[in-house]
PDB file of C-alpha atoms in Angstrom:
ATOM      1  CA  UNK A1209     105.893 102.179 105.746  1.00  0.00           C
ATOM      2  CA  UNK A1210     106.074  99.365 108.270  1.00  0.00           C
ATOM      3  CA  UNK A1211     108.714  98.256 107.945  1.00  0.00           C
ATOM      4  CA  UNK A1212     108.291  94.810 107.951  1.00  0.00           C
ATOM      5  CA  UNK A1213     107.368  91.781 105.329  1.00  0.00           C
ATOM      6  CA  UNK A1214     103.934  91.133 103.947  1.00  0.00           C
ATOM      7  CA  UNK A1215     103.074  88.151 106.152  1.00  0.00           C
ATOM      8  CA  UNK A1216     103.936  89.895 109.315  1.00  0.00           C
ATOM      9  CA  UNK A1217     101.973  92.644 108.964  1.00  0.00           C
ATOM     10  CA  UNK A1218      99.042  90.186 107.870  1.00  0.00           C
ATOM     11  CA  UNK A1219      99.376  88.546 110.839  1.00  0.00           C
ATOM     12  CA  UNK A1220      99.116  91.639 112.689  1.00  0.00           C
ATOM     13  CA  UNK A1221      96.028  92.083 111.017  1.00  0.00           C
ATOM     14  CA  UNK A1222      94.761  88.964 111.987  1.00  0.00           C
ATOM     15  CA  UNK A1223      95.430  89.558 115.711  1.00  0.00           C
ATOM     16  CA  UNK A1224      92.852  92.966 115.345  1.00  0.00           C
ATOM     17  CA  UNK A1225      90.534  91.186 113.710  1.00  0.00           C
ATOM     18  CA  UNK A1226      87.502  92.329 115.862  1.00  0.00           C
ATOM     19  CA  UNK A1227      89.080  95.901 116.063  1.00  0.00           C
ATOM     20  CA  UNK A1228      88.576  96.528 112.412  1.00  0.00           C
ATOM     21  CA  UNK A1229      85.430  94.708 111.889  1.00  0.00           C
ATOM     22  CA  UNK A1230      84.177  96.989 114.458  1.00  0.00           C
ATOM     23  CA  UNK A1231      85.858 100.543 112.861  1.00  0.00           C
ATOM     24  CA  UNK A1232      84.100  98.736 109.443  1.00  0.00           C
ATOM     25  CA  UNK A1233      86.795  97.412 107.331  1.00  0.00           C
ATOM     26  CA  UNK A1234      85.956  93.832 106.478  1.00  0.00           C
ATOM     27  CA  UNK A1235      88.152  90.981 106.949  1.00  0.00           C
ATOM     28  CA  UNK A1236      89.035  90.333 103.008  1.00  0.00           C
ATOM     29  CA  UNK A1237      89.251  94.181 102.249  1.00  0.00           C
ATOM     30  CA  UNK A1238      92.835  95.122 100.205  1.00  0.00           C
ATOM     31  CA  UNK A1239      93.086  98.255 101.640  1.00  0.00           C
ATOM     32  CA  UNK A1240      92.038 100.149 104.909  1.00  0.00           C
ATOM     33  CA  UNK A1241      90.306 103.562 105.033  1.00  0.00           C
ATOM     34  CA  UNK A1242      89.060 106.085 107.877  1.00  0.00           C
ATOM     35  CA  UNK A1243      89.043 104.676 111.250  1.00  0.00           C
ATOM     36  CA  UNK A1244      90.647 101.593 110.145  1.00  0.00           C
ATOM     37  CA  UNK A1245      93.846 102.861 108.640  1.00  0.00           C
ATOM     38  CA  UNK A1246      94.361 105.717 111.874  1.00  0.00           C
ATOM     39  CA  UNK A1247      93.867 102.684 114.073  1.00  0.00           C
ATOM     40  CA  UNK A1248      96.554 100.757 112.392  1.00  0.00           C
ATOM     41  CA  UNK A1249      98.443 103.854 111.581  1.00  0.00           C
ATOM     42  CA  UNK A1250      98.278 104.903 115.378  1.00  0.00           C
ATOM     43  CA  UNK A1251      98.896 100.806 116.768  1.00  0.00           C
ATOM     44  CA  UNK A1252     102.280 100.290 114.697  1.00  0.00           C
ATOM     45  CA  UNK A1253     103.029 104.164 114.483  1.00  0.00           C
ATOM     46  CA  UNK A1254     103.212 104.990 111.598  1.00  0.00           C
ATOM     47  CA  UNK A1255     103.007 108.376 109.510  1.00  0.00           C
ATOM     48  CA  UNK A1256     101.591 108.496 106.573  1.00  0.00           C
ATOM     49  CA  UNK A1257     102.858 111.186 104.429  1.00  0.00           C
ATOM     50  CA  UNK A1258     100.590 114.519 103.896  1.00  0.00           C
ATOM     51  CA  UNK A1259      98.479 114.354 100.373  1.00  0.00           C
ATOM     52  CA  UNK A1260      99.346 116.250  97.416  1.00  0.00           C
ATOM     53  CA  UNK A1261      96.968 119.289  97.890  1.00  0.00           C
ATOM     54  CA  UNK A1262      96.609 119.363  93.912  1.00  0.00           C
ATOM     55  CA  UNK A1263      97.081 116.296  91.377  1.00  0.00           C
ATOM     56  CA  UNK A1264      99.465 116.749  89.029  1.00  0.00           C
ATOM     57  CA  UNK A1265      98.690 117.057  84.930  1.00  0.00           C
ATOM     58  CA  UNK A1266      98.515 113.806  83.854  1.00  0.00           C
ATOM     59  CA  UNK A1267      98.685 115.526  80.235  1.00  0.00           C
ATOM     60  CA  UNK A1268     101.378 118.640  79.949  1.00  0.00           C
ATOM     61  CA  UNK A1269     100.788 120.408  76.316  1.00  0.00           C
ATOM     62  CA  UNK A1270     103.998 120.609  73.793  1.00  0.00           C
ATOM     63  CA  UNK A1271     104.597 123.724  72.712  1.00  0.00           C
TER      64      UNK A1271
END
């Protein structure tokens, strides 16, 4: 959703460091949640797409 390759955005990362540590995402977490992610989100702008409102079936019955 970047737009750009792995490293880059890691070393984006790296550069807000303190910023995240401080929204609480820790420095070897995989993903980013809450404040972290709408920081990032808002920082390299960009939209995330709106969540399915209902899962879908993961089983559909044969009839």
């Amino acid at each position: 959703m970047a737009d750009v390759s792995y490293s880059t955005f890691y070393r984006y990362l790296c550069t807000c460091r303190d910023d995240l540590a401080q929204l609480g995402s820790s420095p070897k977490a995989h993903t980013l949640r809450g404040e972290a992610l709408e920081y990032v989100c808002r920082n390299y702008n960009i939209t995330l797409p709106p969540e399915d409102p209902v899962p879908p079936k993961k089983h559909i019955k044969f009839v």
